[in-house]
């Protein structure tokens, strides 16, 4: 199903209408233009039709349910959704009201009929499900309790998927309040799957694009409930204008055990769960989480130490689908730091850095920085499901930190490229090469002084752009749905690596250049070494604070910390030990350099060792950063939506059988 309508100005405003009715008339089923939107089966049962008779003005979050009122009548009533390019407009009297799902957990028997109906209607492959059924369980025989949970997209009041998507593939509509996604606009970055707390957007690694629940708006247009609701055999699922409690129901809760906090997105789903449950409910998937009942009767997440406290290496599992992002972040941070040190050091009048800038190898260092950030951007592009659509990554600059990150880094690369271009006329090697190839003096093309001014101007353009890109790189990971990342340690890691890796790259070029030129290099070594040391200290402070915070947390961040200290425990502590040792080593080398002027061969070998340790700890640390994060997802089942089973299926070859619903790890 495809749609063309967009609710411009984002979703910052949106919800529902007023009156309601029972089943549609024959004219309504066809739409106001007479064209068939959805074919209604003969003898369709009454429970399959929408039947909202009373509409509230606002939802429990204080937002208007009438979406036309919410948008201050800036959008017209009666717009066509152009479902499958059909211009017909449904005559559902409540089509401009915010709709939502109602789930009665006590009635759900876990038959997966809703899942099957959804997948059949949307023709999903076995490894994708827009609606999933999982469960939590607790107690012991004979008082064992299990609660099933059926969950799809909640078409939230604050759809973070829409705001995060760099391609603007998402639209919040005034028709039913549906949050719709266009897979053909998507380029498969998967950022929406990161920010959604409910695992609603589904990234298909085979097609390289995301798709999700579309609220069955084609069925709504003719007065039918979504396919999943109509298929529910236990009367557990219902649907209608939000806040309308179905008949024979007495609750309309905003959360139940296993459901992430609704405060992030204000989801349009309501629950009933009356049957008494144990004080503690556990997940049956591999996620180390369980849920404890607090003094208010609400279930809160807690760490479930399912695999004990034994520590492992698991170095092979550090490799993940996010490997390109490991390289992108590290390379771009190193490039920014290296260029910033070499250029600003000379601008500040540090004589040895001025000497280096006037040498023939200043341009090669700038070119190396350019190549590093270019390689990083290339790897970021190859991370996409559809790399050839990379240009769509700037479509949502108004909201998406991914867009702003990409723009900042791209502007840095462009400014750096122009800086290099205008630096070449002052490079002696390039002057000789130009004269030999072209047979003319380059000064006839542009005066060295003019070229120098342009080069300086572009450098001052590139550096602020790089900091903007780095700032939004940090913002990309401050995600409420991923508590392990939502900590200021992300900033200390990124900016710390900019200093430490930048100092390493700059020092690796500057010190040998000055040494072989017979010039002093102690100041350059002190500047680059100082940047390395400062970066290591900043990074270390962040790691200590983060580890302490996550170690005390009782949410998904605490679960990530548990995995960090057990599944990857030996790798984690080895990284910490090497990071601490390297910080001490760099501090000792700096002290020796500043106090005793120790800059000979032995000292340089020590700096080389420090650089090697820095590269190792940076790569391992960044890989851990990506593989450890536990999102606020809904509970899975034993064989379905279970990361542990998926890993097992890949290990023994089951993933090669499409019907298992697990795809091999591939791009």
XYZ file of C-alpha atoms in Angstrom:
667
model
C 0.000 0.000 0.000
C 1.364 3.406 -0.946
C 0.258 6.901 0.028
C 1.152 10.366 -1.216
C -0.238 12.656 1.477
C 2.107 14.405 3.835
C 1.368 16.239 7.031
C 3.851 19.044 6.581
C 5.480 20.719 9.558
C 6.147 17.306 11.016
C 3.935 15.717 13.623
C 4.345 18.411 16.174
C 0.568 18.675 16.098
C -1.944 15.834 15.459
C -5.031 13.758 16.754
C -8.788 12.974 15.745
C -12.528 14.294 15.182
C -16.022 13.891 16.640
C -19.103 11.900 15.741
C -19.035 8.233 14.830
C -21.116 5.495 13.366
C -21.539 1.785 13.024
C -20.792 -0.171 9.875
C -20.448 1.755 6.599
C -23.040 1.911 3.898
C -22.414 0.527 0.457
C -21.529 4.022 -0.771
C -19.043 4.468 2.071
C -17.369 1.182 1.297
C -16.658 2.375 -2.208
C -15.486 5.832 -1.185
C -16.892 9.175 -2.242
C -15.534 8.834 -5.782
C -17.095 5.440 -6.372
C -13.743 3.650 -6.754
C -13.161 0.586 -4.577
C -10.566 1.257 -1.833
C -10.868 -2.107 -0.105
C -13.131 -4.957 -1.063
C -15.345 -5.986 1.841
C -16.051 -9.701 2.069
C -19.587 -10.947 1.811
C -21.150 -11.633 5.217
C -18.447 -9.648 7.009
C -19.058 -10.046 10.742
C -20.203 -7.015 12.791
C -17.118 -7.136 15.054
C -14.931 -6.306 12.036
C -16.490 -2.851 11.622
C -15.540 0.304 13.462
C -18.260 1.384 15.891
C -17.140 4.545 17.694
C -20.209 6.340 19.030
C -18.689 8.717 21.562
C -15.556 10.791 21.029
C -13.576 12.614 23.716
C -12.014 16.025 23.095
C -8.492 15.241 24.314
C -6.432 12.189 25.098
C -4.865 11.506 28.475
C -1.751 13.449 27.502
C -3.843 16.569 26.932
C -3.614 16.494 23.145
C -6.671 17.074 20.978
C -8.112 13.972 19.408
C -9.538 15.897 16.460
C -6.543 16.250 14.187
C -8.028 19.048 12.108
C -8.488 21.106 15.282
C -5.023 20.144 16.414
C -3.472 21.460 13.211
C -5.605 24.630 13.467
C -7.460 23.757 10.260
C -4.330 24.247 8.166
C -5.066 21.000 6.358
C -8.347 20.302 4.572
C -10.977 17.752 5.505
C -11.610 15.076 2.895
C -8.116 14.700 1.469
C -7.426 11.540 -0.445
C -4.789 9.168 0.871
C -4.216 7.940 -2.694
C -4.108 4.365 -1.483
C -2.498 2.344 -4.251
C -2.840 5.514 -6.375
C -6.615 5.405 -5.941
C -7.986 8.974 -5.514
C -11.130 7.786 -3.726
C -11.850 9.275 -0.303
C -13.403 7.121 2.385
C -16.490 8.442 4.138
C -15.642 7.205 7.614
C -17.083 9.992 9.794
C -14.116 9.792 12.166
C -11.318 9.701 9.602
C -9.805 12.906 11.063
C -9.707 11.573 14.615
C -6.672 9.961 16.239
C -7.234 6.208 16.245
C -5.403 3.598 18.249
C -5.292 -0.030 19.368
C -6.788 -1.495 22.535
C -5.216 -4.677 23.897
C -6.787 -6.843 26.602
C -3.885 -8.918 27.875
C -6.138 -11.236 29.891
C -7.842 -12.428 26.684
C -4.745 -13.073 24.556
C -4.035 -16.803 24.159
C -0.834 -16.350 22.115
C -2.219 -17.967 18.961
C -0.427 -15.469 16.657
C -3.524 -15.104 14.444
C -3.042 -11.317 14.487
C 0.557 -11.781 13.363
C -0.449 -14.110 10.564
C -3.270 -11.850 9.337
C -0.969 -8.830 9.293
C 1.799 -10.644 7.439
C -0.654 -12.115 4.939
C -2.225 -8.746 4.171
C 1.127 -6.998 3.808
C 2.828 -9.953 2.062
C 5.699 -9.929 4.533
C 8.540 -12.453 4.257
C 9.080 -14.901 7.113
C 11.774 -12.791 8.776
C 9.590 -9.661 9.102
C 6.506 -9.043 11.218
C 4.778 -5.689 11.621
C 2.863 -7.163 14.569
C 4.551 -9.548 16.985
C 3.356 -11.615 19.921
C 5.688 -12.158 22.851
C 5.147 -12.951 26.492
C 6.394 -12.608 30.032
C 5.939 -15.216 32.730
C 6.319 -15.585 36.462
C 5.444 -17.612 39.506
C 5.873 -21.342 39.920
C 3.686 -24.436 39.816
C 0.824 -24.530 40.605
C 0.589 -20.721 40.491
C 2.467 -20.135 37.248
C 1.260 -17.117 35.238
C 1.974 -16.082 31.671
C 0.923 -12.853 30.017
C 0.987 -12.545 26.229
C 1.608 -9.202 24.529
C 0.629 -8.392 20.947
C 2.300 -5.247 19.656
C 2.644 -3.305 16.397
C 3.246 0.356 15.588
C 1.429 2.599 18.056
C 1.138 5.621 15.709
C 2.388 7.837 18.497
C 1.557 11.451 19.305
C 5.300 12.122 19.245
C 6.654 9.771 16.559
C 10.405 9.780 17.119
C 10.824 7.619 14.022
C 9.504 10.509 11.931
C 11.795 13.055 13.546
C 14.845 10.822 13.346
C 14.456 9.629 9.743
C 16.947 11.507 7.536
C 15.049 10.795 4.316
C 11.598 11.975 5.488
C 10.168 8.577 4.673
C 7.680 8.972 7.546
C 4.508 11.054 7.578
C 2.032 11.689 10.369
C -1.404 12.027 8.749
C -4.474 13.891 9.912
C -6.354 10.912 8.535
C -6.715 8.528 11.502
C -3.455 9.898 12.977
C -1.622 7.169 11.110
C 2.173 7.318 10.991
C 2.947 5.958 7.547
C 6.327 5.085 6.077
C 7.328 4.925 2.420
C 9.836 2.098 1.848
C 10.691 3.530 -1.557
C 11.914 6.770 0.004
C 13.881 4.930 2.718
C 17.576 4.250 2.074
C 17.927 1.681 4.847
C 20.031 3.456 7.485
C 17.914 1.850 10.215
C 17.986 4.904 12.487
C 14.215 4.693 13.013
C 14.698 1.174 14.371
C 17.107 2.642 16.933
C 14.883 5.441 18.195
C 11.537 3.578 18.303
C 10.983 2.161 21.821
C 8.630 -0.554 20.534
C 10.595 -2.126 17.678
C 7.833 -1.142 15.229
C 9.935 -0.227 12.141
C 11.343 -3.388 10.579
C 14.639 -3.249 8.673
C 14.752 -5.867 5.950
C 18.452 -6.730 5.429
C 17.596 -8.422 2.141
C 15.735 -5.523 0.526
C 17.827 -2.946 2.356
C 14.854 -0.869 3.465
C 12.500 -0.331 6.386
C 8.761 -0.941 6.421
C 6.144 -1.068 9.169
C 2.478 -1.252 10.198
C 0.324 1.135 8.176
C -2.741 0.942 10.450
C -4.584 -0.739 7.557
C -5.816 2.695 6.486
C -7.285 1.121 3.360
C -9.617 -0.936 5.576
C -10.339 2.066 7.814
C -11.482 4.052 4.802
C -14.368 1.623 4.322
C -15.175 1.328 8.022
C -13.327 -1.932 8.752
C -10.937 -2.475 11.632
C -7.326 -3.467 10.869
C -6.693 -7.033 9.723
C -4.991 -8.032 12.977
C -8.007 -6.918 15.030
C -10.510 -8.712 12.809
C -8.451 -11.921 13.031
C -8.116 -11.974 16.821
C -9.911 -15.091 18.062
C -9.822 -14.171 21.753
C -11.238 -10.654 21.448
C -7.960 -9.379 22.858
C -7.353 -6.740 20.184
C -9.680 -3.884 19.396
C -9.366 -0.608 17.542
C -11.068 2.752 17.299
C -10.818 6.413 18.173
C -8.304 6.707 20.983
C -9.597 6.793 24.575
C -12.799 4.975 23.566
C -12.937 1.961 25.851
C -14.524 -1.012 24.038
C -17.643 -2.646 25.424
C -17.167 -5.011 28.378
C -13.837 -3.405 29.255
C -13.109 -1.484 32.428
C -9.505 -0.344 32.065
C -7.570 1.786 29.572
C -4.021 1.668 30.913
C -1.026 3.195 29.164
C 1.350 0.399 30.122
C 1.507 -3.233 31.204
C 4.424 -5.493 32.230
C 7.040 -5.530 29.473
C 5.814 -2.366 27.765
C 8.438 0.426 27.598
C 7.609 3.733 29.213
C 4.951 5.621 27.249
C 6.493 8.963 28.194
C 8.961 8.836 25.287
C 6.425 8.950 22.440
C 2.885 9.009 23.924
C 1.795 5.909 22.007
C -1.804 5.480 20.874
C -2.418 2.123 22.482
C -4.396 1.311 25.627
C -4.367 -1.829 27.749
C -6.469 -3.858 30.098
C -4.792 -6.312 32.442
C -6.884 -7.259 35.455
C -5.796 -10.810 36.318
C -3.395 -10.818 39.226
C 0.242 -11.431 38.287
C 3.272 -12.366 40.416
C 5.486 -9.663 41.870
C 8.144 -10.526 39.295
C 7.646 -11.309 35.610
C 10.477 -12.607 33.421
C 11.150 -12.556 29.699
C 11.651 -15.859 27.905
C 13.905 -14.381 25.234
C 17.629 -13.907 25.810
C 17.320 -10.292 26.955
C 18.638 -10.060 30.547
C 15.583 -8.188 31.771
C 12.711 -8.888 34.121
C 9.950 -6.728 35.567
C 9.288 -5.959 39.245
C 6.047 -4.553 40.608
C 6.634 -1.270 42.427
C 4.651 0.216 45.326
C 2.167 1.720 42.842
C 1.474 -1.622 41.213
C 3.352 -0.769 38.018
C 5.963 -3.138 36.651
C 9.433 -1.645 36.212
C 12.393 -3.218 34.371
C 15.247 -4.784 36.332
C 18.393 -6.659 35.350
C 17.969 -10.424 35.135
C 21.337 -12.149 35.525
C 20.345 -15.116 33.396
C 23.883 -16.273 32.656
C 25.551 -15.714 36.012
C 28.648 -13.559 36.485
C 31.242 -15.543 34.536
C 33.343 -13.354 32.237
C 34.142 -14.206 28.598
C 36.182 -12.769 25.719
C 33.826 -13.261 22.749
C 36.151 -11.264 20.514
C 34.495 -12.678 17.402
C 31.154 -11.229 18.457
C 32.596 -7.711 18.512
C 32.014 -7.700 14.771
C 28.504 -6.536 13.875
C 26.413 -4.920 11.174
C 27.565 -1.590 12.606
C 31.241 -2.158 11.670
C 31.052 0.584 9.005
C 29.904 3.017 11.692
C 32.857 2.032 13.891
C 35.168 3.081 11.050
C 33.130 6.161 10.149
C 33.116 7.613 13.644
C 36.776 6.853 14.413
C 38.130 8.012 11.040
C 36.145 11.251 10.979
C 37.117 12.049 14.572
C 40.794 11.367 13.811
C 40.657 13.548 10.689
C 39.073 16.476 12.528
C 41.616 16.291 15.335
C 44.664 15.914 13.079
C 43.777 18.825 10.829
C 42.704 21.024 13.734
C 45.979 20.479 15.603
C 48.230 21.101 12.612
C 46.391 24.193 11.387
C 45.495 25.863 14.681
C 48.921 25.170 16.165
C 50.525 27.124 13.320
C 47.888 29.867 13.558
C 48.684 30.255 17.250
C 52.319 30.868 16.379
C 53.921 27.695 17.749
C 57.179 27.887 15.827
C 57.686 24.201 15.127
C 54.126 23.890 13.856
C 54.674 27.014 11.744
C 57.781 25.306 10.340
C 55.770 22.206 9.564
C 53.015 24.206 7.856
C 55.666 25.782 5.633
C 57.124 22.383 4.775
C 56.265 20.231 1.775
C 54.484 17.661 3.981
C 51.799 19.961 5.391
C 49.624 19.392 2.336
C 50.052 15.581 2.549
C 48.861 15.680 6.192
C 45.827 17.676 5.128
C 45.289 15.207 2.273
C 45.581 12.316 4.753
C 42.902 13.964 6.912
C 40.771 14.418 3.789
C 41.189 10.759 2.864
C 40.355 9.645 6.403
C 37.087 11.569 6.525
C 36.334 10.536 2.938
C 36.851 6.885 3.848
C 34.650 7.345 6.904
C 31.840 8.840 4.833
C 32.209 6.040 2.296
C 31.880 3.432 5.052
C 28.866 5.266 6.457
C 27.286 5.173 3.002
C 28.031 1.460 2.634
C 26.236 0.901 5.936
C 23.012 1.886 4.206
C 20.679 -0.746 2.867
C 20.597 1.202 -0.399
C 23.900 3.095 -0.672
C 23.020 4.578 -4.065
C 20.358 6.680 -2.326
C 22.863 8.394 -0.009
C 21.871 11.837 -1.332
C 18.527 11.518 0.472
C 20.352 11.809 3.767
C 19.796 15.587 3.890
C 16.000 15.583 3.444
C 15.121 16.140 7.110
C 17.556 18.794 8.335
C 14.792 20.364 10.399
C 14.569 17.436 12.803
C 17.028 14.614 12.182
C 20.436 14.647 13.914
C 21.580 12.153 11.280
C 21.060 14.788 8.585
C 22.889 17.433 10.575
C 25.759 15.102 11.380
C 26.157 14.193 7.714
C 25.949 17.808 6.597
C 28.529 18.955 9.145
C 31.007 16.233 8.194
C 30.391 16.804 4.454
C 30.963 20.565 4.835
C 34.155 19.847 6.775
C 35.336 17.599 3.980
C 34.446 20.200 1.349
C 36.164 23.008 3.250
C 39.211 20.833 3.850
C 39.349 19.951 0.159
C 39.324 23.620 -0.835
C 41.940 24.367 1.819
C 44.186 21.714 0.293
C 43.592 23.077 -3.212
C 44.610 26.605 -2.257
C 47.521 25.369 -0.127
C 49.200 23.676 -3.091
C 50.498 26.858 -4.781
C 52.634 27.425 -1.642
C 53.926 23.841 -1.639
C 57.426 23.568 -3.111
C 56.982 20.003 -4.323
C 53.708 20.850 -6.058
C 55.255 23.978 -7.610
C 58.027 21.878 -9.149
C 55.593 19.187 -10.283
C 53.263 21.753 -11.850
C 56.135 23.409 -13.672
C 57.386 20.043 -14.980
C 53.967 18.807 -16.144
C 52.391 22.065 -17.372
C 55.575 23.877 -18.329
C 54.547 27.071 -16.553
C 54.910 28.730 -13.169
C 51.840 28.246 -10.971
C 52.276 31.768 -9.601
C 51.109 32.984 -12.989
C 47.775 31.283 -12.234
C 47.342 32.585 -8.688
C 49.607 34.581 -6.416
C 50.880 32.548 -3.428
C 49.706 35.231 -0.999
C 46.192 35.188 -2.457
C 46.110 31.408 -2.410
C 47.252 31.456 1.205
C 44.429 33.778 2.237
C 41.866 31.580 0.504
C 43.368 28.473 2.117
C 43.147 30.060 5.557
C 39.550 31.125 4.968
C 38.473 27.640 3.945
C 40.255 26.159 6.968
C 38.317 28.460 9.278
C 35.159 27.350 7.499
C 36.005 23.643 7.768
C 36.802 23.559 11.484
C 33.466 24.929 12.816
C 31.640 22.664 10.350
C 33.550 19.698 11.749
C 32.566 20.574 15.312
C 28.921 20.879 14.263
C 29.164 17.449 12.641
C 30.819 16.000 15.747
C 28.194 17.549 18.031
C 25.347 16.007 16.052
C 27.242 12.739 15.812
C 26.971 12.715 19.594
C 23.269 13.703 19.430
C 22.548 10.768 17.100
C 23.229 8.395 19.987
C 21.479 10.260 22.795
C 18.402 8.096 22.347
C 15.853 7.561 25.118
C 14.969 4.157 23.687
C 18.609 3.066 24.168
C 19.494 4.043 27.755
C 23.032 2.631 27.479
C 23.799 5.315 24.900
C 21.730 8.080 26.474
C 24.567 9.308 28.687
C 27.056 12.159 28.398
C 29.822 9.573 28.092
C 29.073 9.420 24.368
C 30.299 12.999 24.057
C 33.472 12.355 26.060
C 34.226 9.287 23.929
C 33.725 11.118 20.626
C 35.501 14.352 21.528
C 38.171 12.422 23.447
C 38.888 10.291 20.389
C 39.035 13.426 18.271
C 41.885 14.683 20.449
C 43.700 11.387 21.007
C 43.453 9.945 17.498
C 43.939 13.375 15.958
C 47.097 13.845 18.023
C 48.333 10.411 16.930
C 47.775 11.064 13.213
C 49.212 14.578 13.331
C 52.233 13.491 15.384
C 52.920 10.531 13.099
C 53.379 12.963 10.192
C 54.743 16.107 11.861
C 57.461 14.627 14.067
C 59.243 12.588 11.326
C 58.940 15.517 8.889
C 60.587 17.974 11.269
C 63.192 15.418 12.345
C 64.276 14.558 8.779
C 64.338 18.275 7.945
C 66.844 18.862 10.740
C 64.389 21.044 12.638
C 63.341 20.773 16.254
C 60.257 18.705 16.918
C 59.945 18.724 20.722
C 57.134 21.308 20.714
C 55.213 19.448 18.014
C 55.644 16.215 19.979
C 54.437 17.938 23.138
C 51.359 19.368 21.383
C 50.392 16.066 19.740
C 51.240 14.050 22.833
C 49.312 16.486 24.996
C 46.269 16.074 22.756
C 46.595 12.282 23.047
C 46.840 12.505 26.819
C 43.925 14.940 27.137
C 41.771 12.741 24.914
C 42.591 9.636 26.957
C 41.788 11.403 30.234
C 38.492 12.773 28.901
C 37.525 9.376 27.548
C 38.517 7.651 30.786
C 36.462 10.024 32.949
C 33.431 9.335 30.768
C 33.920 5.562 30.982
C 34.183 5.635 34.787
C 31.023 7.725 35.183
C 29.133 5.669 32.604
C 30.114 2.351 34.159
C 29.045 3.584 37.583
C 25.698 4.901 36.311
C 24.849 1.800 34.277
C 26.003 -0.518 37.058
C 23.388 1.048 39.348
C 20.646 1.283 36.701
C 17.562 -0.928 36.710
C 16.635 -0.461 33.068
C 17.955 -1.603 29.706
C 21.171 0.331 30.310
C 21.798 -1.861 33.348
C 21.160 -4.922 31.183
C 23.764 -3.650 28.719
C 26.229 -3.205 31.565
C 25.536 -6.762 32.716
C 26.334 -8.066 29.214
C 29.396 -5.828 29.134
C 30.794 -7.290 32.338
C 29.910 -10.934 31.602
C 29.463 -11.890 27.938
C 32.251 -9.464 26.973
C 33.703 -9.166 30.471
C 37.310 -10.084 29.660
C 37.347 -7.929 26.536
C 35.842 -5.039 28.505
C 38.338 -5.212 31.358
C 41.243 -5.734 28.960
C 40.193 -2.549 27.139
C 39.914 -0.695 30.447
C 43.313 -1.949 31.591
C 45.015 -0.975 28.340
C 43.304 2.424 28.383
C 44.477 3.094 31.933
C 48.005 1.832 31.179
C 48.168 3.974 28.057
C 47.037 7.047 29.981
C 49.853 6.468 32.475
C 52.353 5.819 29.661
C 51.421 9.011 27.791
C 51.560 10.978 31.042
C 55.040 9.600 31.777
C 56.267 10.351 28.263
C 54.896 13.905 28.432
C 56.497 14.462 31.830
C 59.835 13.184 30.558
C 59.547 15.406 27.478
C 58.658 18.575 29.361
C 61.013 18.078 32.320
C 64.023 16.334 30.804
C 63.484 17.070 27.121
C 63.290 13.323 26.434
C 62.635 13.202 22.703
C 65.228 10.712 21.484
C 64.768 7.330 19.856
C 63.750 5.583 23.076
C 61.092 8.195 23.765
C 59.812 7.957 20.193
C 59.498 4.185 20.538
C 57.477 4.795 23.685
C 55.199 7.154 21.766
C 54.819 4.545 19.024
C 53.730 1.985 21.622
C 51.257 4.510 23.043
C 49.863 5.047 19.546
C 49.442 1.322 18.978
C 47.641 0.899 22.310
C 45.426 3.869 21.433
C 44.339 2.321 18.136
C 43.569 -1.032 19.803
C 41.550 0.450 22.671
C 39.679 2.814 20.350
C 38.605 0.074 17.940
C 37.648 -2.394 20.689
C 35.856 0.289 22.684
C 33.857 1.519 19.705
C 32.924 -2.036 18.713
C 31.699 -2.667 22.278
C 29.718 0.558 22.081
C 27.614 -0.855 19.241
C 27.214 -4.502 20.248
C 26.326 -3.904 23.897
C 23.324 -1.621 23.589
C 20.011 -3.141 24.677
C 16.997 -1.242 23.289
C 13.652 -0.806 25.027
C 11.975 -3.483 22.925
C 8.877 -5.525 23.612
C 9.422 -9.037 25.029
C 9.864 -11.744 22.436
C 9.135 -15.456 22.628
C 11.448 -18.465 22.696
C 11.790 -18.950 18.937
C 10.530 -15.574 17.732
C 12.053 -12.123 18.272
C 14.727 -13.758 20.401
C 18.314 -12.647 19.749
C 19.646 -15.747 21.478
C 17.746 -18.072 19.156
C 18.752 -15.982 16.136
C 22.438 -16.385 17.027
C 21.925 -20.120 17.576
C 20.122 -20.425 14.223
C 22.996 -18.723 12.452
C 25.573 -20.880 14.216
C 23.966 -24.189 13.224
C 22.715 -23.177 9.762
C 18.986 -22.822 10.460
C 19.215 -19.240 9.268
C 19.646 -20.546 5.720
C 16.083 -21.913 5.834
C 13.762 -18.974 5.009
C 10.805 -20.466 6.870
C 12.694 -20.174 10.181
C 12.392 -16.400 9.950
C 16.064 -15.660 10.685
C 18.237 -14.154 7.981
C 22.009 -14.744 7.846
C 24.165 -11.836 8.960
C 24.834 -10.129 5.660
C 24.559 -6.723 4.052
